[in-house]
Amino acid sequence: MRKIKRQCSLLSKILLIFVLLIPTLFVPSEEAKAETLRELKQQLEEYEANYKANQSQQALTKEQMNQVQANINQIKKDMEQINVDVANLTEEVAELEVNIKKKDKEIKELVNFVQVSNGESAYLEYAFGAQDFTDFIYRMAVSEQMADYNEELIDSFNKMIKQNEQKKVELKEKKEQMTVKQSELDAELAKLGNELESLADTSVTIEDQIEAQKETIALYENLGCDLDQDVTTCGRGLLPSNTALYRPLVQGHVTSEWGNRDLFSGFHEGIDMTVRPDTYNIPVYSAGSGIVSTIMYRNSCGGNMVLVHHTINGQQYTLLYAHLRSVNVSQGQYVTNGTQIGVMGGQADTESYDKCTMGSHLHFTISTGLYGLDYGSWSTLISRSLDPRSMVNFPAGTYNEWYDRTTAY
């Protein structure tokens, strides 16, 4: 009961800390709507101030993680030593058992000899063969010792075996305790890691989110938007108009769908696609006409990523191309459905910095609104994502290959 109360108390404290930290640590998933570019800049300055104020908390969390990791490393060393001790004891016990068997055989042979020859009189015959009284006393003592010695030796060996067996039991229990402790420390490290990820690294870092919004504001300023102009109309007339989107690969097949995966993998905010067989230098094309709003290089969860603003049937969208080996466009560039965005990547041996990929593929996301202008947080981009199949003509089902950018097979 006390343990449950302690756990509940600890959970309550964690939840309290988490609730207190959320307002200042995250760029909100649904931000307060800015009306003008000037308000966007002011909002962005507030985000930067909150982020800088959070640096000390981030450093503290890293310090806690380092301490937990040090504890885990020490536990692993202790467990390695226990394994060595158990192995040594096992060898010692095995050797003792061999010696006991040998000694037991010797005793049985001796007893058998005595019984077969003269029975119990053998010891007496030996004793009465003394030359004088002193020799008699000596021979009696030897006879007694001959009878007792082997029994005492066996008792000694048996005691040693029991001690060693008990030691093995104790070491096994200790090893189990250490394993439990290691699991607890691993869980604590994972929890702290999640806290640190919440503070500074989701799909992209908070710095990247802030930088992306800065670049987008600057982009639309350069396109002629006034600081006090309404952002709901500013720049949207500058976006090329599309009525349809094309597949980003000339050939390929879908490997993972948009939507909820499983309990552990969570929500997948796009479609993954690749080419069979797995080859290098597969070009990735823009799905439609638009303006490159953001480029993120060597991200730890997504690799090289390009975001493009589009108008499709009068509505604004942001398209994301992730896990690129290389990028062929620049920020602010106008693209068409024939423009090569980059080259498909995602190979661990090539893009080792990308921790969110299991092999060569393109991750393709379509989200409503203009990232960096209508909203600035990555979580909002994810929450606004929709099934790309609703706007792009992909063949039904996974692993069904296509061989051009328009026709479904």
XYZ file of C-alpha atoms in Angstrom:
409
model
C 0.000 0.000 0.000
C 2.827 2.388 0.887
C 4.512 1.577 -2.427
C 1.294 2.368 -4.314
C 0.928 5.654 -2.429
C 4.547 6.578 -3.214
C 3.990 5.757 -6.880
C 0.799 7.822 -6.979
C 2.579 10.687 -5.264
C 5.459 10.518 -7.736
C 3.040 10.361 -10.681
C 1.161 13.361 -9.338
C 4.384 15.352 -9.074
C 5.419 14.405 -12.610
C 2.000 15.384 -13.971
C 2.098 18.657 -12.052
C 5.558 19.516 -13.418
C 4.464 18.536 -16.914
C 1.325 20.701 -16.713
C 3.312 23.670 -15.373
C 5.949 23.361 -18.083
C 3.633 22.989 -21.081
C 2.571 26.660 -21.456
C 6.152 27.917 -21.690
C 7.951 25.066 -23.366
C 5.909 24.340 -26.457
C 5.064 26.319 -29.500
C 1.307 25.735 -29.235
C -0.318 23.302 -31.665
C -3.170 25.755 -32.166
C -1.646 29.199 -31.817
C -3.509 32.411 -31.271
C -4.295 33.610 -34.785
C -2.124 36.500 -35.941
C -3.851 38.976 -38.244
C -0.811 40.599 -39.867
C 2.853 39.898 -40.579
C 3.703 42.382 -37.820
C 1.669 40.356 -35.332
C 3.330 37.216 -36.595
C 6.726 38.751 -35.857
C 5.613 39.777 -32.370
C 4.254 36.287 -31.747
C 7.508 34.816 -32.935
C 9.496 37.032 -30.556
C 7.403 35.693 -27.669
C 8.165 32.118 -28.748
C 11.879 32.899 -28.863
C 11.765 34.487 -25.396
C 9.958 31.453 -23.984
C 12.453 29.133 -25.613
C 15.476 31.021 -24.254
C 13.919 31.091 -20.798
C 13.563 27.334 -21.046
C 17.246 26.647 -21.728
C 18.094 26.244 -18.033
C 15.305 23.683 -17.625
C 16.563 21.855 -20.694
C 20.104 21.776 -19.290
C 18.772 20.467 -15.971
C 16.960 17.666 -17.733
C 20.110 16.747 -19.637
C 22.020 16.708 -16.332
C 19.400 14.378 -14.866
C 19.625 12.142 -17.914
C 23.419 12.013 -17.621
C 23.142 11.000 -13.961
C 20.618 8.278 -14.723
C 22.802 7.008 -17.569
C 25.800 6.940 -15.213
C 23.748 4.895 -12.744
C 22.752 2.487 -15.493
C 26.378 2.088 -16.577
C 27.416 1.324 -12.992
C 24.625 -1.231 -12.645
C 25.801 -2.911 -15.855
C 29.374 -3.075 -14.510
C 28.132 -4.592 -11.254
C 26.099 -7.148 -13.164
C 29.126 -8.077 -15.286
C 31.141 -8.650 -12.091
C 28.316 -10.762 -10.669
C 28.362 -12.877 -13.824
C 32.111 -13.403 -13.376
C 31.648 -14.315 -9.696
C 28.871 -16.765 -10.518
C 31.018 -18.394 -13.205
C 33.965 -18.730 -10.800
C 31.778 -20.189 -8.065
C 30.254 -22.633 -10.516
C 33.731 -23.872 -11.425
C 34.722 -24.137 -7.759
C 31.607 -26.120 -6.900
C 32.122 -28.421 -9.883
C 35.723 -29.043 -8.770
C 34.605 -29.735 -5.206
C 32.035 -32.211 -6.415
C 34.694 -34.068 -8.391
C 36.995 -34.180 -5.349
C 34.186 -35.397 -3.122
C 33.384 -38.195 -5.531
C 37.041 -39.221 -5.551
C 37.255 -39.090 -1.772
C 33.979 -40.948 -1.397
C 35.322 -43.692 -3.681
C 38.538 -43.953 -1.643
C 36.604 -44.275 1.607
C 34.283 -46.903 0.201
C 37.261 -48.899 -1.057
C 38.930 -48.639 2.360
C 35.812 -49.659 4.242
C 35.187 -52.488 1.801
C 38.781 -53.735 2.281
C 38.486 -53.661 6.042
C 35.144 -55.455 6.021
C 36.259 -58.103 3.555
C 39.582 -58.802 5.214
C 39.067 -58.889 8.961
C 36.055 -56.831 9.772
C 36.365 -54.399 12.638
C 39.377 -56.347 13.978
C 41.624 -54.901 11.275
C 42.178 -51.705 13.224
C 42.743 -53.687 16.442
C 45.185 -56.030 14.710
C 47.113 -53.010 13.538
C 47.079 -51.554 17.053
C 48.150 -54.755 18.828
C 51.072 -55.150 16.497
C 52.831 -52.425 18.476
C 56.357 -53.082 19.790
C 55.795 -51.258 23.052
C 53.132 -49.323 24.922
C 54.070 -45.987 23.413
C 53.826 -47.473 19.928
C 50.476 -49.007 20.905
C 49.051 -45.647 21.978
C 50.274 -44.145 18.706
C 48.747 -46.938 16.618
C 45.401 -46.641 18.409
C 45.356 -42.941 17.719
C 46.191 -43.562 14.064
C 43.432 -46.164 13.798
C 40.908 -43.746 15.216
C 42.136 -41.002 12.916
C 41.970 -43.329 9.895
C 38.296 -43.904 10.652
C 37.483 -40.297 11.406
C 39.676 -38.470 8.889
C 37.761 -39.304 5.752
C 34.390 -38.590 7.385
C 35.607 -35.193 8.603
C 37.051 -34.444 5.193
C 33.762 -35.315 3.500
C 31.872 -33.220 6.049
C 34.208 -30.338 5.290
C 33.696 -30.697 1.564
C 29.934 -30.943 1.981
C 29.925 -27.786 4.081
C 31.926 -25.992 1.422
C 29.492 -27.127 -1.252
C 26.533 -25.901 0.789
C 28.249 -22.580 1.320
C 28.990 -22.213 -2.355
C 25.508 -23.260 -3.372
C 24.098 -20.693 -0.953
C 26.457 -18.110 -2.405
C 25.194 -18.918 -5.878
C 21.618 -18.464 -4.700
C 22.502 -15.119 -3.127
C 24.309 -13.961 -6.250
C 21.402 -15.044 -8.435
C 19.005 -13.054 -6.253
C 21.319 -10.071 -6.378
C 21.551 -10.350 -10.150
C 17.760 -10.396 -10.395
C 17.582 -7.348 -8.150
C 20.145 -5.561 -10.309
C 18.159 -6.436 -13.431
C 15.030 -4.931 -11.891
C 17.009 -1.863 -10.878
C 18.414 -1.508 -14.369
C 14.896 -1.699 -15.827
C 13.767 1.008 -13.417
C 16.700 3.209 -14.401
C 16.044 2.567 -18.088
C 12.438 3.615 -17.573
C 13.563 6.736 -15.733
C 15.999 7.568 -18.516
C 13.269 7.082 -21.116
C 10.938 9.343 -19.129
C 13.574 12.040 -18.881
C 14.331 11.559 -22.563
C 10.668 12.150 -23.374
C 10.729 15.286 -21.244
C 13.822 16.520 -23.053
C 12.237 15.716 -26.418
C 9.182 17.693 -25.377
C 11.400 20.600 -24.417
C 13.592 20.771 -27.489
C 12.950 18.084 -30.085
C 9.719 16.749 -31.531
C 9.782 16.047 -35.240
C 11.886 19.165 -35.590
C 13.546 21.266 -32.930
C 11.935 24.404 -31.577
C 14.881 26.330 -33.068
C 13.990 24.927 -36.500
C 10.345 25.880 -36.037
C 11.313 29.435 -35.084
C 13.809 29.684 -37.956
C 11.268 28.315 -40.437
C 8.692 30.896 -39.416
C 11.282 33.681 -39.682
C 12.173 32.562 -43.202
C 8.516 32.319 -44.221
C 7.733 35.811 -42.926
C 10.779 37.160 -44.766
C 9.715 35.285 -47.923
C 6.272 36.861 -48.003
C 7.710 40.270 -47.172
C 10.001 39.891 -50.197
C 6.988 38.909 -52.287
C 5.462 42.291 -51.480
C 3.333 41.689 -48.394
C 3.035 44.741 -46.134
C 3.710 44.302 -42.412
C 0.184 45.429 -41.565
C -1.548 43.553 -44.368
C -3.996 40.783 -43.471
C -2.121 37.441 -43.579
C -5.292 35.621 -44.689
C -4.986 37.347 -48.068
C -1.343 38.445 -48.193
C 0.726 36.425 -50.641
C -1.998 33.926 -51.452
C -2.620 35.575 -54.794
C 1.047 35.027 -55.559
C 0.701 31.242 -55.260
C 0.236 29.403 -58.564
C -3.208 27.832 -58.875
C -3.560 24.039 -59.101
C -6.573 21.886 -59.788
C -4.830 18.571 -59.166
C -1.649 17.076 -57.709
C 0.733 14.558 -59.248
C 2.614 11.705 -57.613
C 6.070 12.839 -56.483
C 7.773 9.692 -57.911
C 7.657 8.540 -61.543
C 7.690 4.932 -60.375
C 7.056 3.447 -56.948
C 4.635 1.914 -54.493
C 3.172 2.881 -51.117
C 4.755 1.167 -48.121
C 2.977 2.894 -45.232
C -0.372 4.651 -45.131
C -1.500 7.886 -43.502
C -3.260 7.612 -40.136
C -3.041 5.649 -36.900
C -0.601 2.755 -37.019
C -0.459 0.727 -33.806
C -0.280 1.350 -30.075
C 3.491 1.876 -30.140
C 4.049 3.581 -33.518
C 1.400 6.247 -33.075
C 0.011 8.489 -35.831
C 1.609 8.621 -39.269
C 1.025 12.063 -40.775
C 1.756 11.126 -44.376
C 2.313 8.371 -46.917
C 5.625 6.547 -47.331
C 6.652 5.356 -50.771
C 9.686 3.756 -52.355
C 10.918 2.077 -55.533
C 11.422 -1.630 -56.122
C 14.244 -2.651 -56.222
C 15.843 -0.287 -53.700
C 18.096 1.979 -55.754
C 19.961 5.244 -55.284
C 19.395 8.619 -56.984
C 15.605 8.309 -57.384
C 14.341 11.817 -58.300
C 11.548 13.376 -56.240
C 9.305 15.867 -58.064
C 6.995 18.585 -56.840
C 3.391 17.368 -56.806
C 2.195 20.726 -58.138
C 3.004 24.380 -58.697
C 3.885 26.419 -55.630
C 6.558 28.271 -53.674
C 9.263 26.582 -51.583
C 8.670 28.049 -48.135
C 11.089 26.099 -45.924
C 14.082 23.804 -46.262
C 15.461 21.915 -43.271
C 18.792 20.140 -43.584
C 20.050 17.038 -41.751
C 17.195 16.889 -39.281
C 17.428 14.075 -36.738
C 13.854 12.986 -37.480
C 13.167 13.500 -41.161
C 16.597 14.180 -42.634
C 16.571 16.807 -45.374
C 13.030 18.177 -45.696
C 11.364 20.577 -48.128
C 8.022 22.317 -47.497
C 6.126 23.905 -50.394
C 3.104 26.244 -50.270
C 0.314 25.576 -52.772
C -3.132 26.800 -53.767
C -5.288 23.884 -54.903
C -8.852 24.520 -56.047
C -8.796 27.835 -54.181
C -7.549 26.352 -50.880
C -4.076 26.663 -49.366
C -1.946 23.651 -48.486
C 1.584 22.849 -47.336
C 3.262 19.793 -48.862
C 6.177 18.146 -47.075
C 8.857 15.986 -48.708
C 11.026 14.238 -46.083
C 14.008 11.840 -45.964
C 15.704 13.420 -48.973
C 19.303 12.493 -49.768
C 19.819 15.859 -51.454
C 17.790 18.991 -52.191
C 17.549 20.546 -55.684
C 15.520 23.684 -54.881
C 16.018 26.806 -52.803
C 13.832 28.709 -50.379
C 11.526 31.138 -52.199
C 11.778 29.276 -55.520
C 8.682 28.852 -57.670
C 8.181 25.194 -58.647
C 5.898 23.335 -61.041
C 4.806 19.721 -61.147
C 7.893 19.017 -63.249
C 10.427 20.548 -60.869
C 12.757 18.104 -59.151
C 12.600 18.740 -55.415
C 15.503 16.461 -54.585
C 16.644 12.844 -54.435
C 15.006 10.147 -52.308
C 17.067 9.110 -49.287
C 16.486 7.431 -45.958
C 19.334 4.911 -46.038
C 20.925 4.500 -42.606
C 24.411 4.085 -44.094
C 24.087 7.339 -46.059
C 21.819 9.511 -43.920
C 23.013 8.301 -40.512
C 21.843 11.566 -38.934
C 18.213 10.669 -39.752
C 17.021 8.520 -36.813
C 13.411 8.231 -38.043
C 13.922 6.045 -41.093
C 14.273 2.322 -41.647
C 15.356 2.420 -45.285
C 15.268 4.318 -48.556
C 11.873 5.998 -49.019
C 10.030 9.293 -49.413
C 7.674 10.571 -46.718
C 4.953 12.760 -48.287
C 2.585 14.895 -46.197
C -0.268 17.196 -47.225
C -1.512 19.642 -44.567
C -4.095 22.376 -44.774
C -2.959 25.990 -44.421
C 0.433 27.579 -44.981
C 3.100 26.421 -42.513
C 5.045 29.398 -41.129
C 2.339 31.866 -42.097
C -0.967 30.485 -40.800
C 0.768 28.605 -37.994
C 4.311 27.956 -36.838
C 4.377 24.759 -34.797
C 5.199 21.342 -36.193
C 2.471 19.719 -34.116
C -0.088 21.903 -35.899
C 1.294 20.820 -39.271
C 0.806 17.198 -38.181
C -2.682 17.799 -36.766
C -3.705 19.504 -40.021
C -2.451 16.647 -42.196
C -4.928 14.743 -44.347
C -4.761 11.491 -46.258
C -2.725 12.210 -49.419
C -4.879 9.644 -51.228
C -7.743 12.149 -51.028
C -5.813 14.497 -53.327
C -3.296 12.311 -55.219
C -4.154 9.358 -57.478
C -2.157 6.569 -55.784
C -3.003 2.947 -56.700
C -5.254 1.281 -54.130
C -3.495 -0.708 -51.412
C 0.159 -0.977 -50.555
C 2.897 -2.461 -52.741
C 0.922 -1.868 -55.970
C 3.480 -0.361 -58.345
C 2.856 2.649 -60.587
C 4.951 3.632 -63.601
C 4.007 7.250 -64.263
C 2.871 10.235 -62.200
C -0.808 10.332 -63.102
C -2.389 6.972 -63.966
C -3.462 4.491 -61.302
C -2.786 0.819 -62.046
